[in-house]
Amino acid sequence: YFEGLKCGENEDTDACIQRNKVLPPGTAFYRPIVSGRVSSEFGSRCYWLNGKYTCDLHGGIDLTQSGDAVPVYAAAPGIVIGHIDKWRCGGNEVFVIHNINGKKYTTMYAHLRKITVKDGQVVNLDTQIGVMGGDPSRETWDQCSTGQHLHFTIANGHYGTDYNFAKWDTFEANMFNPRVLLNVPGT
């Protein structure tokens, strides 16, 4: 399934990576944007969206930075495990798996205007994942965004390449506040 990795379409992700020994190890997570601030924290929140007052559990942090083409970088060495194009709630999304100090993690980068990596690509800290999006006037397909930002999630464990809600539930259950591993400026 992965370009250049010779993984089978239904092969277990961990087995393929172990067989190919390509998942680069890392020691820490870094900010996925060069500057900016957190505009929405991890956890329960309420806000106005499309004229309705909405409350939900926010499974990541939102990072914002001004500019027209803000680059988003991999937060740690890893492999792009999958992506979603123009999701109605999250826009363009990229999923990356990591091995940080021997522990498995998956990161998600959502509300991207543009994706600049491919599934199966090995990434490091200077690899641009995409361009920050989320501007409802530009990314009209993304109906869950109130302004330009990056939604950044970290979850314990590795998750597969197909986006289905059985795996999403597991991914969501293992999300935690990225601030635990990431030093970012406050709101």
Coordinates of C-alpha atoms in Angstrom, one line a residue:
Y1 CA 0.0 0.0 0.0
F2 CA 2.7 2.5 0.9
E3 CA 4.8 3.8 -2.0
G4 CA 8.3 2.3 -1.8
L5 CA 7.6 0.3 1.4
K6 CA 6.2 -2.8 -0.3
C7 CA 3.4 -3.1 2.2
G8 CA 0.4 -5.3 1.3
E9 CA -3.0 -3.6 1.0
N10 CA -4.3 -5.5 4.0
E11 CA -1.0 -5.9 5.9
D12 CA -0.8 -4.8 9.5
T13 CA 0.9 -1.4 9.6
D14 CA 3.3 -2.3 12.5
A15 CA 4.3 -5.6 10.8
C16 CA 5.1 -3.8 7.5
I17 CA 7.1 -1.1 9.3
Q18 CA 9.0 -3.7 11.4
R19 CA 9.8 -5.7 8.2
N20 CA 11.0 -2.6 6.4
K21 CA 12.6 -1.0 9.5
V22 CA 11.8 2.4 8.2
L23 CA 10.1 4.2 11.0
P24 CA 12.7 6.8 12.1
P25 CA 13.0 7.1 15.9
G26 CA 12.7 10.4 17.7
T27 CA 13.2 11.8 21.1
A28 CA 10.6 14.6 21.3
F29 CA 7.7 16.4 19.7
Y30 CA 8.1 20.0 18.3
R31 CA 5.7 22.7 17.3
P32 CA 4.2 22.0 13.9
I33 CA 4.2 25.8 13.0
V34 CA 7.1 28.2 13.3
S35 CA 5.3 30.8 15.3
G36 CA 1.7 31.6 16.4
R37 CA -0.4 30.8 19.4
V38 CA -3.0 28.4 20.7
S39 CA -6.5 29.6 19.8
S40 CA -8.5 26.7 21.3
E41 CA -7.4 24.2 24.0
F42 CA -7.9 20.5 24.4
G43 CA -11.0 19.4 26.2
S44 CA -14.7 20.5 26.6
R45 CA -15.6 23.7 24.9
C46 CA -18.6 25.8 23.6
Y47 CA -18.5 28.2 20.7
W48 CA -20.6 29.6 17.9
L49 CA -20.5 27.7 14.6
N50 CA -22.6 28.5 11.6
G51 CA -25.0 30.5 13.7
K52 CA -25.5 27.8 16.3
Y53 CA -24.1 27.5 19.8
T54 CA -22.2 24.3 19.9
C55 CA -20.5 22.3 22.7
D56 CA -18.1 19.4 22.1
L57 CA -15.0 17.6 23.3
H58 CA -12.1 19.1 21.4
G59 CA -9.6 16.3 20.8
G60 CA -6.5 18.5 20.1
I61 CA -5.3 22.0 20.2
D62 CA -5.9 24.7 17.6
L63 CA -2.8 26.7 16.6
T64 CA -3.1 29.9 14.6
Q65 CA -0.7 32.1 12.8
S66 CA -1.3 35.0 10.5
G67 CA -0.3 34.9 6.8
D68 CA -1.6 33.6 3.5
A69 CA 0.5 30.4 3.2
V70 CA 1.6 29.3 6.7
P71 CA 3.6 26.1 6.4
V72 CA 2.8 23.2 8.7
Y73 CA 5.6 20.8 9.6
A74 CA 5.9 17.3 11.0
A75 CA 6.0 17.5 14.8
A76 CA 8.5 14.5 15.0
P77 CA 10.1 12.0 12.6
G78 CA 7.6 9.5 11.3
I79 CA 5.7 8.0 8.4
V80 CA 2.6 9.5 6.8
I81 CA 0.0 6.8 7.4
G82 CA -2.9 8.3 5.6
H83 CA -4.8 11.5 4.6
I84 CA -8.3 12.7 3.9
D85 CA -9.2 15.2 1.2
K86 CA -11.8 17.9 1.8
W87 CA -13.5 16.3 4.8
R88 CA -16.7 18.2 5.6
C89 CA -15.5 18.6 9.2
G90 CA -11.7 19.0 9.3
G91 CA -10.9 19.8 5.7
N92 CA -7.7 18.2 4.4
E93 CA -6.1 16.0 7.1
V94 CA -2.8 14.2 7.4
F95 CA -2.1 11.3 9.8
V96 CA 1.5 10.5 10.8
I97 CA 2.8 7.6 13.0
H98 CA 5.9 8.1 15.3
N99 CA 8.2 6.2 17.5
I100 CA 9.3 8.6 20.3
N101 CA 11.7 7.1 22.9
G102 CA 10.3 3.7 22.0
K103 CA 6.6 4.7 22.4
K104 CA 4.1 4.7 19.6
Y105 CA 2.1 7.8 18.7
T106 CA -0.2 9.0 15.9
T107 CA -0.5 12.7 15.1
M108 CA -3.3 14.4 13.1
Y109 CA -2.9 17.7 11.2
A110 CA -6.4 19.0 10.2
H111 CA -7.9 22.1 8.4
L112 CA -5.1 22.1 5.9
R113 CA -5.5 24.3 2.8
K114 CA -3.1 22.0 0.9
I115 CA -1.3 18.7 1.6
T116 CA 2.3 18.5 0.6
V117 CA 3.2 14.9 1.6
K118 CA 2.2 11.5 0.3
D119 CA 1.0 8.4 2.1
G120 CA 3.9 6.2 3.0
Q121 CA 6.4 9.1 3.0
V122 CA 9.0 9.2 5.7
V123 CA 9.0 12.7 7.3
N124 CA 11.3 14.5 9.7
L125 CA 11.2 17.9 11.5
D126 CA 11.8 19.9 8.3
T127 CA 9.3 18.1 6.2
Q128 CA 6.3 20.4 5.3
I129 CA 3.1 18.5 5.9
G130 CA 0.9 21.1 4.3
V131 CA -0.3 24.7 4.4
M132 CA -2.6 26.0 7.2
G133 CA -6.2 26.4 6.2
G134 CA -9.6 26.5 7.9
D135 CA -10.6 29.9 6.5
P136 CA -14.4 29.3 5.8
S137 CA -14.3 31.8 3.0
R138 CA -11.6 29.8 1.2
E139 CA -12.1 26.2 2.3
T140 CA -15.8 26.2 1.8
W141 CA -16.0 22.4 2.1
D142 CA -14.8 22.5 5.7
Q143 CA -18.0 23.3 7.7
C144 CA -16.4 23.0 11.2
S145 CA -14.0 25.9 11.1
T146 CA -14.4 29.4 12.2
G147 CA -11.1 30.8 10.9
Q148 CA -7.6 29.9 9.7
H149 CA -5.9 27.5 12.1
L150 CA -4.3 24.0 12.4
H151 CA -6.0 21.4 14.5
F152 CA -3.2 19.3 16.0
T153 CA -3.9 16.0 17.8
I154 CA -1.6 13.4 19.4
A155 CA -2.9 10.0 20.4
N156 CA -1.1 7.0 22.0
G157 CA -0.6 4.1 19.6
H158 CA -0.5 3.6 15.8
Y159 CA -3.6 3.6 13.7
G160 CA -4.3 2.3 10.2
T161 CA -4.6 4.0 6.9
D162 CA -8.4 3.6 6.2
Y163 CA -10.6 6.2 7.9
N164 CA -13.5 4.4 9.4
F165 CA -15.4 5.1 12.6
A166 CA -14.4 1.9 14.4
K167 CA -10.8 3.0 14.2
W168 CA -11.7 6.6 14.7
D169 CA -13.3 5.7 18.0
T170 CA -10.1 3.9 19.1
F171 CA -8.0 6.9 17.9
E172 CA -10.3 9.3 19.7
A173 CA -10.2 7.3 22.9
N174 CA -6.4 7.6 22.9
M175 CA -6.1 11.3 22.2
F176 CA -4.6 13.4 24.9
N177 CA -3.7 17.1 25.4
P178 CA -0.7 17.8 23.2
R179 CA 0.6 20.3 25.7
V180 CA 1.7 17.3 27.8
L181 CA 4.5 16.7 25.2
L182 CA 4.6 20.0 23.3
N183 CA 5.6 23.5 24.5
V184 CA 3.3 26.0 22.8
P185 CA 2.3 29.6 23.6
G186 CA -1.0 30.0 25.4
T187 CA -4.2 31.5 24.2

